[in-house]
CSV table of C-alpha atoms and ligand atoms in Angstrom, one decimal:
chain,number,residue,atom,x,y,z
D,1,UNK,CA,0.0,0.0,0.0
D,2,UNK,CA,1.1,3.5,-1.1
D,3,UNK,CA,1.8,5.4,2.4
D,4,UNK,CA,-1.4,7.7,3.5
D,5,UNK,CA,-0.7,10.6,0.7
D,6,UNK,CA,-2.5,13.1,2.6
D,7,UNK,CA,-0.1,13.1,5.3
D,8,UNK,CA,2.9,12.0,2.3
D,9,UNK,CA,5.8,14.1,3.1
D,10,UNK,CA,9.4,12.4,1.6
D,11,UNK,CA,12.6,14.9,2.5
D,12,UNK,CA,15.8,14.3,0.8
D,13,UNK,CA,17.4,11.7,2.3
D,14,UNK,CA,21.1,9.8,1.2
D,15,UNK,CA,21.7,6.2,1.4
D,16,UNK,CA,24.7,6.0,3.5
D,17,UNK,CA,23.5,8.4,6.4
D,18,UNK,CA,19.7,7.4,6.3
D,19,UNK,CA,19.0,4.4,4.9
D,20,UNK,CA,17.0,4.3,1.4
D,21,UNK,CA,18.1,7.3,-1.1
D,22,UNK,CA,14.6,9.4,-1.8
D,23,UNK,CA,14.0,8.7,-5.1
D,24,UNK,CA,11.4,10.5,-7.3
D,25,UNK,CA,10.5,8.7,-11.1
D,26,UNK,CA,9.3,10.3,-14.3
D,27,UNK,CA,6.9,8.6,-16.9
D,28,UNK,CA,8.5,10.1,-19.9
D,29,UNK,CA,12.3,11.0,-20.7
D,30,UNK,CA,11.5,14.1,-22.9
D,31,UNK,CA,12.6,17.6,-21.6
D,32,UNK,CA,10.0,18.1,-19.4
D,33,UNK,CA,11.6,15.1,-17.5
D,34,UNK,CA,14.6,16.5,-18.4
D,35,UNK,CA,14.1,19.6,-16.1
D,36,UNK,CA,12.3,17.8,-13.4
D,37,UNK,CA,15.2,15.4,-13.0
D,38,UNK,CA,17.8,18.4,-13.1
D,39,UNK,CA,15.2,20.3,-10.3
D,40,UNK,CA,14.6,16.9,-8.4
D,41,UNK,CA,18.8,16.4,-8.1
D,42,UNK,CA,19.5,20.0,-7.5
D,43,UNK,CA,17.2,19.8,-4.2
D,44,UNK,CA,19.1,16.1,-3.2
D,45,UNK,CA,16.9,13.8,-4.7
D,46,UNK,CA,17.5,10.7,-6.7
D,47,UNK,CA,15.4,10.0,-10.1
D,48,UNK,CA,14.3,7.2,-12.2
D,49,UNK,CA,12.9,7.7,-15.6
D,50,UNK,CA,10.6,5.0,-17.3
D,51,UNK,CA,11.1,5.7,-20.9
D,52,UNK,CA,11.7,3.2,-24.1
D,53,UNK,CA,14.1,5.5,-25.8
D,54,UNK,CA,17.8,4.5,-25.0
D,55,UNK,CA,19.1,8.4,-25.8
D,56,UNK,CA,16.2,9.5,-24.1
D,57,UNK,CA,17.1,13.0,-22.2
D,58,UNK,CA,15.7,12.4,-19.2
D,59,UNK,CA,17.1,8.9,-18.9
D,60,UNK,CA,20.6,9.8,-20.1
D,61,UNK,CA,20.9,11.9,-16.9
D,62,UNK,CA,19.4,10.2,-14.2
D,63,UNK,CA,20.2,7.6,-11.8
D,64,UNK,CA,17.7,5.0,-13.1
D,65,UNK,CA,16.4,4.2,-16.7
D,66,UNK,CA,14.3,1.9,-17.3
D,67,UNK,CA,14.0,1.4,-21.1
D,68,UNK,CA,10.7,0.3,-21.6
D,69,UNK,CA,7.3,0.9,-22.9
D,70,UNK,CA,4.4,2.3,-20.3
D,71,UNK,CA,2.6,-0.2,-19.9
D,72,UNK,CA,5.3,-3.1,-19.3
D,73,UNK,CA,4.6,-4.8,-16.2
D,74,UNK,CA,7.9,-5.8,-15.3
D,75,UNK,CA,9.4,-2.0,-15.7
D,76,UNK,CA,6.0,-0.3,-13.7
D,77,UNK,CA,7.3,-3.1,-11.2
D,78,UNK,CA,10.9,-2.2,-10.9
D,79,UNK,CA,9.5,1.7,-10.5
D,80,UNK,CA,7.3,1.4,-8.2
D,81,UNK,CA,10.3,-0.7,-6.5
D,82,UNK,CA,12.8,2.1,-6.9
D,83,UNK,CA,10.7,4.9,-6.3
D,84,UNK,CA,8.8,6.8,-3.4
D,85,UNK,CA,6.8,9.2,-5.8
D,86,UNK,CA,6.1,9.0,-9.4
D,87,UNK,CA,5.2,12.0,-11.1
D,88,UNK,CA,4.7,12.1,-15.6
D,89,UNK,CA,5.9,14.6,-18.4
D,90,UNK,CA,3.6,13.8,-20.9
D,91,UNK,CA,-0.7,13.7,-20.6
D,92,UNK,CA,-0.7,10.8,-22.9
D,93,UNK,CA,0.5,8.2,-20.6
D,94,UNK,CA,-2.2,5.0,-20.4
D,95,UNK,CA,-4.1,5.4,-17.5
D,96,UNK,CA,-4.2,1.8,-16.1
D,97,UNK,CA,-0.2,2.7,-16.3
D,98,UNK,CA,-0.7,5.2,-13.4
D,99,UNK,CA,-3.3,3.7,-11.6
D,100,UNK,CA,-1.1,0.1,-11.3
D,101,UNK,CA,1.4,2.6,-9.6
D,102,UNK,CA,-0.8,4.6,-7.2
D,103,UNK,CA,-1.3,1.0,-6.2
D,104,UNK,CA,2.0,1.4,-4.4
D,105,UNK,CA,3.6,4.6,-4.8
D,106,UNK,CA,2.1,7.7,-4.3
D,107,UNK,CA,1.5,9.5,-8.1
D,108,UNK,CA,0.4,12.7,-8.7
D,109,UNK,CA,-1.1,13.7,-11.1
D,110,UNK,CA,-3.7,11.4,-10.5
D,111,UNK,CA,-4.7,8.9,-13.2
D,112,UNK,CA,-8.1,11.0,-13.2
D,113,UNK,CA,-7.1,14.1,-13.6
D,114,UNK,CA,-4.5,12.8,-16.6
D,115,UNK,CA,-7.8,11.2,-18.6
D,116,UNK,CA,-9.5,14.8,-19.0
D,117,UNK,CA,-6.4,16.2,-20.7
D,118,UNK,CA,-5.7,12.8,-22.8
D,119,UNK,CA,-9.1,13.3,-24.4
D,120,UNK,CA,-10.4,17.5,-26.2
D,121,UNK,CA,-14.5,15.7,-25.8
D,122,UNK,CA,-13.7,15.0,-21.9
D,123,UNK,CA,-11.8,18.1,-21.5
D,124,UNK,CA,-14.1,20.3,-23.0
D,125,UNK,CA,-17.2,18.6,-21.3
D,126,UNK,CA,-15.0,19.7,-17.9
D,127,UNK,CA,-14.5,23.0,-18.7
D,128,UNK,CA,-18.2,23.6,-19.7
D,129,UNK,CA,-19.4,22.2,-16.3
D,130,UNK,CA,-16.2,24.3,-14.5
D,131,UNK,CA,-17.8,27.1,-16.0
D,132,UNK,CA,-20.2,28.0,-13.6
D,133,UNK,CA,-17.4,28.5,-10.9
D,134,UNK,CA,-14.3,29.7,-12.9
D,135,UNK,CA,-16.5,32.0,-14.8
D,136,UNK,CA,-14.6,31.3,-18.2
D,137,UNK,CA,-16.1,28.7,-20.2
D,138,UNK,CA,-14.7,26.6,-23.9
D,139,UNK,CA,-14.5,28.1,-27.2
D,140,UNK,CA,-17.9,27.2,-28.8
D,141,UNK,CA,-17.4,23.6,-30.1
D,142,UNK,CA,-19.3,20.6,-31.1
D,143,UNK,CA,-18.5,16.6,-31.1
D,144,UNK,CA,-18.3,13.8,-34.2
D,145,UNK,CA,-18.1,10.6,-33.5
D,146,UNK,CA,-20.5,9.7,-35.9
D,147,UNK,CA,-22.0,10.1,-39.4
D,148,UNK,CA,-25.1,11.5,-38.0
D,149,UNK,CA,-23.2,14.0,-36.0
D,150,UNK,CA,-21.9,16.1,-39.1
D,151,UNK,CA,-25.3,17.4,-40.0
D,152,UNK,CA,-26.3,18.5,-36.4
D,153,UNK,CA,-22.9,21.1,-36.6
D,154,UNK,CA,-24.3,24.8,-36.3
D,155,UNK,CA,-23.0,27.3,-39.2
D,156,UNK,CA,-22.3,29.1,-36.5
D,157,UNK,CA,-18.7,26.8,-35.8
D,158,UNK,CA,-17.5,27.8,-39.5
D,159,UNK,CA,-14.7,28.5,-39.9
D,160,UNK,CA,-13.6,25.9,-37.8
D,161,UNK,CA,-10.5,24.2,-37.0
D,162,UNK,CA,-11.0,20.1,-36.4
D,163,UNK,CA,-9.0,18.8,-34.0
D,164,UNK,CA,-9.1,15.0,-33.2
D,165,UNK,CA,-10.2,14.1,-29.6
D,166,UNK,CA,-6.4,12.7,-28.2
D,167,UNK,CA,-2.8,12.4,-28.8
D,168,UNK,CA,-2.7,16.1,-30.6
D,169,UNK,CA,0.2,18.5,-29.5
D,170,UNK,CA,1.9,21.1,-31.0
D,171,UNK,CA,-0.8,21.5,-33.9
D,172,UNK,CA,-0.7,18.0,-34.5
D,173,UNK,CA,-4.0,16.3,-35.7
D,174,UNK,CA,-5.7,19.4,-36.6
D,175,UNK,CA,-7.1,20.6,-39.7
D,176,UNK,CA,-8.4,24.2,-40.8
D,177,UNK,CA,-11.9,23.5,-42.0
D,178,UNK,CA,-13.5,26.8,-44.3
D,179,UNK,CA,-17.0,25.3,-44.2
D,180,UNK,CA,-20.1,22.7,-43.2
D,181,UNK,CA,-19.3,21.5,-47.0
D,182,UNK,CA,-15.3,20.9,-46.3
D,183,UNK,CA,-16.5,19.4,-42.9
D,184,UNK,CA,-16.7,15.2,-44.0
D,185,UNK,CA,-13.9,15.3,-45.9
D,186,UNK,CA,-11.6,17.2,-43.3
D,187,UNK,CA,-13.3,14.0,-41.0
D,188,UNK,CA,-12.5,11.6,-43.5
D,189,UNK,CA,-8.6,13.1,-43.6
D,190,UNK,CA,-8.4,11.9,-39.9
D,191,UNK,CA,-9.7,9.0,-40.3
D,192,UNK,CA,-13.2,9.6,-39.0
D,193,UNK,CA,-11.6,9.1,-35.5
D,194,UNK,CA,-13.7,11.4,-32.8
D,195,UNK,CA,-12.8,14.6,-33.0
D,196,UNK,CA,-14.1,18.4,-31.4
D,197,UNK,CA,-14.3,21.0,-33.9
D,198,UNK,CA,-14.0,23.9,-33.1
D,199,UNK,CA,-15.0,27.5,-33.7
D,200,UNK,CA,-11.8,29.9,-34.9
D,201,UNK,CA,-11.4,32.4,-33.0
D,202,UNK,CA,-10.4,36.1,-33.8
D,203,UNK,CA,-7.6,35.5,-30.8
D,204,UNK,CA,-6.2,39.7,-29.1
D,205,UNK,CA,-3.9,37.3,-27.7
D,206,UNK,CA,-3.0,33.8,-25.8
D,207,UNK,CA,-2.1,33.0,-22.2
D,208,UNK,CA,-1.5,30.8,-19.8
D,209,UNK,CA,-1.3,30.3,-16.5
D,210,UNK,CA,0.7,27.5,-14.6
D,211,UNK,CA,-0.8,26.4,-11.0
D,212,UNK,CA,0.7,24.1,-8.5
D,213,UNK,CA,-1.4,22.5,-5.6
D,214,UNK,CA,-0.6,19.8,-3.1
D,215,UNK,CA,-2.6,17.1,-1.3
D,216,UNK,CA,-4.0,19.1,1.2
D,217,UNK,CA,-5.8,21.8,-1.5
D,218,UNK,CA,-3.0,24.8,-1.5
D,219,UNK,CA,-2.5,26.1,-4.9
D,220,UNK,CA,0.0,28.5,-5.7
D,221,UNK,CA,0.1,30.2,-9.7
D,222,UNK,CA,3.6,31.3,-12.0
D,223,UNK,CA,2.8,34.8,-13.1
D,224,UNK,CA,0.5,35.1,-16.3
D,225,UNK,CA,2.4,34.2,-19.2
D,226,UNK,CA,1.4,35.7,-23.1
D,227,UNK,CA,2.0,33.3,-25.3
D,228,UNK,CA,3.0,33.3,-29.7
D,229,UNK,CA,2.3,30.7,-31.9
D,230,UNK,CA,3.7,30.1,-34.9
D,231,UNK,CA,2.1,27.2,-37.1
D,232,UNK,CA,0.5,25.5,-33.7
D,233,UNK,CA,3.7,25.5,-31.7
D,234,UNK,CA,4.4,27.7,-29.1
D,235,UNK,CA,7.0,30.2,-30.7
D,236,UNK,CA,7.4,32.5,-27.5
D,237,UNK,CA,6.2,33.8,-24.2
D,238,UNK,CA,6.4,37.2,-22.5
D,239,UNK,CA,6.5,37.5,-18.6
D,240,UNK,CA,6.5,40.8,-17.3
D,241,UNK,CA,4.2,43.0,-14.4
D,242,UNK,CA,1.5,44.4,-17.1
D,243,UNK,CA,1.6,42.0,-19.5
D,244,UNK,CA,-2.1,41.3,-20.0
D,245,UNK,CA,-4.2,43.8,-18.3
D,246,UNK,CA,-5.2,43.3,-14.6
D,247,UNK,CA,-8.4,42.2,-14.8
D,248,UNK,CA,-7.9,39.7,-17.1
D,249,UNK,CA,-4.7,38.4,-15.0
D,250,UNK,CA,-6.7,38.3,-11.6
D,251,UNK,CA,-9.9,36.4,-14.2
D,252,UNK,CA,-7.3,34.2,-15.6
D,253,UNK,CA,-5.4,33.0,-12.4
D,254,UNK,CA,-8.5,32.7,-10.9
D,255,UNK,CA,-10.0,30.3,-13.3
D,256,UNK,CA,-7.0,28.4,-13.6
D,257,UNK,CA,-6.9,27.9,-9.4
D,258,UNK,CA,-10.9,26.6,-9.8
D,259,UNK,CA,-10.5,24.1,-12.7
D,260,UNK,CA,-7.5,22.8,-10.7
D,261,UNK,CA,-9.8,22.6,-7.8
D,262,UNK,CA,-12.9,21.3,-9.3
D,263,UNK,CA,-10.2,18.2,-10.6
D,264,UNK,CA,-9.1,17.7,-7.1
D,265,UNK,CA,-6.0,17.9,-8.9
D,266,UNK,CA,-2.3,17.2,-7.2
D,267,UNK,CA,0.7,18.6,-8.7
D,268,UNK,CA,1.6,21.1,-11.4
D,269,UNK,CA,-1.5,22.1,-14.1
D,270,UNK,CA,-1.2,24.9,-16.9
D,271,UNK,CA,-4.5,26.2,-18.1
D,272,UNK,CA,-4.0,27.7,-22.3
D,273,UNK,CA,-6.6,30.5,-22.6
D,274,UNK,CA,-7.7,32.6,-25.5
D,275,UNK,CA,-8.1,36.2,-25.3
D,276,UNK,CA,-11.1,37.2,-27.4
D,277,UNK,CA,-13.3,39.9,-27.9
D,278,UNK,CA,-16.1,39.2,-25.6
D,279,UNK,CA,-20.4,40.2,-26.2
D,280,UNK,CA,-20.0,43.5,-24.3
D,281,UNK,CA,-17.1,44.6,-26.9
D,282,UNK,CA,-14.0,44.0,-24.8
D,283,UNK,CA,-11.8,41.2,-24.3
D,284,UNK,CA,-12.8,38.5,-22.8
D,285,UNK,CA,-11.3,35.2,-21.7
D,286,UNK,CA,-12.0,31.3,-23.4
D,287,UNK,CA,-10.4,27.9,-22.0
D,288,UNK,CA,-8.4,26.4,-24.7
D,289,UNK,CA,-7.0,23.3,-23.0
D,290,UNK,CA,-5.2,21.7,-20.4
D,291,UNK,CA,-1.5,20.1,-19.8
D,292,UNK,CA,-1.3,18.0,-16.7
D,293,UNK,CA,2.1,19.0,-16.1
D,294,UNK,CA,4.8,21.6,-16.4
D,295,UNK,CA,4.4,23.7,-20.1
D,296,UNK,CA,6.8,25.1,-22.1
D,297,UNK,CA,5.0,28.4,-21.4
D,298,UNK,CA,6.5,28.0,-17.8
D,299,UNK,CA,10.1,27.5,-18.9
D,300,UNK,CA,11.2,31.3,-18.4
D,301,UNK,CA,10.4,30.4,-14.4
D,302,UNK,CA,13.9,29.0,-14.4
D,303,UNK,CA,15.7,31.6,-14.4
D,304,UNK,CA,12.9,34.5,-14.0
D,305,UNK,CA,11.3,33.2,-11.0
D,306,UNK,CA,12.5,32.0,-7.5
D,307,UNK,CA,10.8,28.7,-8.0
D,308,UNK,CA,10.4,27.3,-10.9
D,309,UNK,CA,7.8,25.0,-12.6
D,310,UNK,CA,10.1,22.1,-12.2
D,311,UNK,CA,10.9,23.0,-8.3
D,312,UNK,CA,6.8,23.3,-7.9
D,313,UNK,CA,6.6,19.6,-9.4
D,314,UNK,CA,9.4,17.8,-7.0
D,315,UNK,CA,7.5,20.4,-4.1
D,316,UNK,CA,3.5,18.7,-5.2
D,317,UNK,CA,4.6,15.2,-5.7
D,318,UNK,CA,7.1,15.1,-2.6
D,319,UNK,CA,4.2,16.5,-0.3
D,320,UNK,CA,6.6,19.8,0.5
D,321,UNK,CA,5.3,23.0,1.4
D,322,UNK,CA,4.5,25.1,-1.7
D,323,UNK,CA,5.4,29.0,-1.7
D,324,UNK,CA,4.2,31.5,-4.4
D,325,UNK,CA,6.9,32.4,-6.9
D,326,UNK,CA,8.1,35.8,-7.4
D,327,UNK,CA,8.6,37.2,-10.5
D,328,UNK,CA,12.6,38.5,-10.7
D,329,UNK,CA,12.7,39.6,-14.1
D,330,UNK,CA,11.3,40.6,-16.7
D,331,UNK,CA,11.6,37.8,-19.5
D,332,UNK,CA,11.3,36.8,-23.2
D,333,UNK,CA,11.7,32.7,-23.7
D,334,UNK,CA,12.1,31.6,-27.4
D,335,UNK,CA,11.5,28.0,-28.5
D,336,UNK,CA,14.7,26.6,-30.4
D,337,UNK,CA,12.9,24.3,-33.0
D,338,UNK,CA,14.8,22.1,-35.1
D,339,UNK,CA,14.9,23.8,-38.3
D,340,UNK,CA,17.5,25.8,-37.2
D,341,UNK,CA,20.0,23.2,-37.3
D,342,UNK,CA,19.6,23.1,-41.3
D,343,UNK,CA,20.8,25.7,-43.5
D,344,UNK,CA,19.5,24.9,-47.3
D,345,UNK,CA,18.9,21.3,-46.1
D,346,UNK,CA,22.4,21.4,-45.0
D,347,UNK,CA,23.1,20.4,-41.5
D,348,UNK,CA,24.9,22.8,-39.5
D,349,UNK,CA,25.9,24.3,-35.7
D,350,UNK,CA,23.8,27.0,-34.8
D,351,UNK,CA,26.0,30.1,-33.4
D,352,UNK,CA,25.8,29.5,-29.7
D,353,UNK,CA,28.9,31.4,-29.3
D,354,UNK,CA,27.3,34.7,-31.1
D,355,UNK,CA,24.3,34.3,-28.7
D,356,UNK,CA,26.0,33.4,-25.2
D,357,UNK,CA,28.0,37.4,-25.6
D,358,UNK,CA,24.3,38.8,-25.3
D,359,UNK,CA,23.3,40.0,-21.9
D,360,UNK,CA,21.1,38.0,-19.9
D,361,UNK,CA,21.0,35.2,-22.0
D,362,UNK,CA,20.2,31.7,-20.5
D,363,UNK,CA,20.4,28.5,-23.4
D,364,UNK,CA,18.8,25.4,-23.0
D,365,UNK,CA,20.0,22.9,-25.3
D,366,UNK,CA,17.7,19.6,-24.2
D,367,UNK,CA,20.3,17.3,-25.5
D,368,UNK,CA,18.4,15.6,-28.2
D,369,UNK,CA,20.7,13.5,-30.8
D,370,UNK,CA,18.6,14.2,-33.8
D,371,UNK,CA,17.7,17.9,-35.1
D,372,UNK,CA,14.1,17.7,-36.9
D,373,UNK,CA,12.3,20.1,-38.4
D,374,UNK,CA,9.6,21.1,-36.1
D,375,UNK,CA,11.3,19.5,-33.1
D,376,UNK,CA,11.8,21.2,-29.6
D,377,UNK,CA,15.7,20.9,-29.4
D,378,UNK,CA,16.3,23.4,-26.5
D,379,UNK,CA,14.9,27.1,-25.8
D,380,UNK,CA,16.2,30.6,-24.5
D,381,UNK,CA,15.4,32.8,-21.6
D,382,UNK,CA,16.5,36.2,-22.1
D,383,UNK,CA,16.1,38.5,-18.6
D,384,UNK,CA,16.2,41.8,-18.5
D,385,UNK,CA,15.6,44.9,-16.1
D,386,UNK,CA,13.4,45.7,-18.5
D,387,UNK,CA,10.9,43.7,-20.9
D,388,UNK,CA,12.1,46.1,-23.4
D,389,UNK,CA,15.4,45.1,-23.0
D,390,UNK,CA,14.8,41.7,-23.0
D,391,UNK,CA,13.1,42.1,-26.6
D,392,UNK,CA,15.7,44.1,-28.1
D,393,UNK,CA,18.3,41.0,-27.1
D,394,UNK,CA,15.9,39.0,-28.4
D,395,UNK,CA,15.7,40.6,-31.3
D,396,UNK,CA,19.5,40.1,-31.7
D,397,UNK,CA,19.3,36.6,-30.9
D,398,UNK,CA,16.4,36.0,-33.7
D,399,UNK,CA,18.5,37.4,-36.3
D,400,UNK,CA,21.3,35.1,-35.0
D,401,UNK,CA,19.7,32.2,-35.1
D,402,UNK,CA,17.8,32.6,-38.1
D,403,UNK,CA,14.6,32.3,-36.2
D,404,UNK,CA,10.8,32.8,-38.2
D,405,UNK,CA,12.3,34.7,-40.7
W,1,LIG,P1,-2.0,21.7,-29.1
W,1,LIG,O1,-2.6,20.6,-28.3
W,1,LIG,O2,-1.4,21.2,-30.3
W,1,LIG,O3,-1.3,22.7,-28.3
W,1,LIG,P2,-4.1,23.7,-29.3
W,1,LIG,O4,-5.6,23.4,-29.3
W,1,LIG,O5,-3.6,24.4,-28.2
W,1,LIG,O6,-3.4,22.4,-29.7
W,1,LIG,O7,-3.8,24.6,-30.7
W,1,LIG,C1,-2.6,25.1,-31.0
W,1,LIG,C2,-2.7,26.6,-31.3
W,1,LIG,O8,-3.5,26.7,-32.5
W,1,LIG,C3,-3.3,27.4,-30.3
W,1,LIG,O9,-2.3,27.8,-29.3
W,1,LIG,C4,-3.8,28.6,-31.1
W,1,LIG,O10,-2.7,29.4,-31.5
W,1,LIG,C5,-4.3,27.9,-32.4
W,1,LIG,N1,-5.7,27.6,-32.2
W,1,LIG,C6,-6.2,26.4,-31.7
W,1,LIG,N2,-7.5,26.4,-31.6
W,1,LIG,C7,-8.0,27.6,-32.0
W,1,LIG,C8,-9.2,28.2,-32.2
W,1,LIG,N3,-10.4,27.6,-31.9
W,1,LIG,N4,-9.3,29.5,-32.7
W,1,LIG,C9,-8.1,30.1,-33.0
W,1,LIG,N5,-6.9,29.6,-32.9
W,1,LIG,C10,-6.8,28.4,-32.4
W,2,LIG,MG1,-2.0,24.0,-26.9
């Protein structure tokens, strides 16, 4: 039996003066486990990563790798065996996998929490009910899972953006979709698996907002973050006092603390939102969707905050007393896709050099062995005094690296 997690506290503790090292695992190698493990080892603890790729960045540097898939028995064994907490990087874990380790570990998220953000029908059927108390409801959508479902889709939706019900990220298993007569062959495109399709929205801007709470109910929130897409993948994020205005900060943590709350959710949550123009004329807040875990949005808290995301995810799932960060500076993070490690299909080494003699430049290279277009290879935090500062370095580092141009 998992010990009583409401009262679950586990402190750092070293095999040869206390016994057992404290070990916290990661379902998922990726660089969000990455920057758990390197958060988790900085505060004394030891990790294990379950994760099938051998290069995986998470495994390469922590104390345990299991190389295995999710739901093998005999590696969810040796976790749970190794492991006084297990905590996951990606939403799209099977959900039997962390239920047969809440069996004897404590695991947060929990598996329930984890199903709403694996599936856009669930998710979207939770923020609708949420709405009532977080007072910020889902963009205006409609389900297909059938045939007879295409014909009951309001004009209203169009145009619309498909989106099929799991495993999308970063734009992934979407399609723009013009009109009801582009709808069934938009469907058919995706396999007629089920789907939410959703209105498109004129978006003033996007946000998020990253909220930690523990066992007990305490919830803590990162500052607001404003967020850029480019092509469905988060391209930036902007953290600075006055970034969005107030009332749509104080609105948007708030709603963010409530759906954690109406989850009954443990550990770290980010809440996407859409700023929109609202019935009354002025902007106005929609729930876009969910990640059960630490965002890339959050990455800037590294450096620009005194605890990070990371720090707030060994703090949830080790049952230690959560603080709300401070913003320390203002900051600018850019995403470091893979595309630019080509040059005219050529492979090449982007210019670290050129952008480590900036000023308040922080790189984070996730160690991946294999630059692919579209794949998050690392990403910068630029801090500044001042956001203006920050932009104007990253400014310089853009034209460095080549980046969206
Ligand atoms: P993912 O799971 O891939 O992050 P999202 O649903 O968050 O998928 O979509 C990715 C991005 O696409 C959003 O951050 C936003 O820029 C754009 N987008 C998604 N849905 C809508 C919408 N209904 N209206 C306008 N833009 C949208
Ligand atoms: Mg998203």
């Amino acid at each position: 039996m998992p010990p009583n997690p409401d009262h679950f506290v586990l402190l750092p503790a070293f095999a040869a003066t206390e016994g057992r090292p404290a070990t916290l695992g990661v379902l998922g190698g990726g660089q969000l486990g990455f920057m758990f493990v390197q958060a988790a080892q900085r505060m004394g603890y030891r990790t294990a990563v379950l994760d099938p790729d051998a290069n995986s960045p998470a495994g390469l540097v922590s104390h345990h790798h299991f190389q295995a898939g999710y739901d093998d028995a005999q590696a969810l064994a040796a976790m749970s065996r190794v492991c006084d907490a297990v905590t996951t990087e990606f939403e799209n874990v099977p959900a039997h996998t962390l239920e047969t380790l809440a069996k004897t570990t404590p695991v947060s998220p929990q598996a329930h929490a984890v199903a709403v953000a694996q599936d856009r029908v669930v998710e979207k059927a939770h923020f609708q009910a949420s709405a009532a108390s977080s007072g910020v409801g889902p963009v205006p959508y409609a389900v297909l899972t059938t045939d007879s479902d295409l014909a009951r889709v309001p004009d209203a939706l169009f145009p619309a953006i498909l989106k099929t019900a799991r495993m999308g990220y970063d734009g992934k298993g979407q399609l723009g979709v013009a009109s009801a007569e582009a709808l069934a062959s938009a469907w058919q495109a995706l396999q007629q698996v089920p789907c939410v399709l959703e209105k498109r929205m004129p978006l003033i801007a996007e946000c998020s907002v990253l909220v930690a709470r523990s066992r007990q109910g305490d919830c803590v929130n990162l500052p607001v973050q404003l967020n850029t897409h480019v092509e469905g993948i988060l391209a930036r994020t902007e953290v600075f006092d006055g970034n969005l205005a107030p009332d749509l900060t104080a609105r948007a943590v708030d709603a963010a603390k409530k759906i954690a709350r109406e989850l009954g959710y443990v550990g770290v949550l980010c809440v996407e939102f859409f700023v929109v123009t609202g019935d009354d004329g002025k902007p106005g807040l929609v729930v876009n969707e969910i990640a059960p875990r630490p965002h890339n949005s959050g990455h800037y808290s590294i450096e620009a905050c005194d605890v990070s995301q990371f720090s707030l995810q060994v703090r949830t799932l080790a049952g230690l007393p959560l603080v709300q960060p401070r913003l320390l500076a203002p900051a600018v993070m850019l995403n470091l896709l893979g595309d630019i490690w080509f040059n005219s299909g050529e492979l090449r080494t982007p210019e670290w050099d050129q952008v480590l003699a900036l000023p308040g430049v922080h790189l984070h290279l996730y160690g991946k062995l294999e630059a692919r277009k579209g794949r998050k290879m690392g990403h910068i935090t630029i801090t500044a005094t001042r956001i203006e500062d920050a932009r104007g370095v990253a400014q310089e580092v853009q034209s460095i690296l080549g980046l969206w141009h």
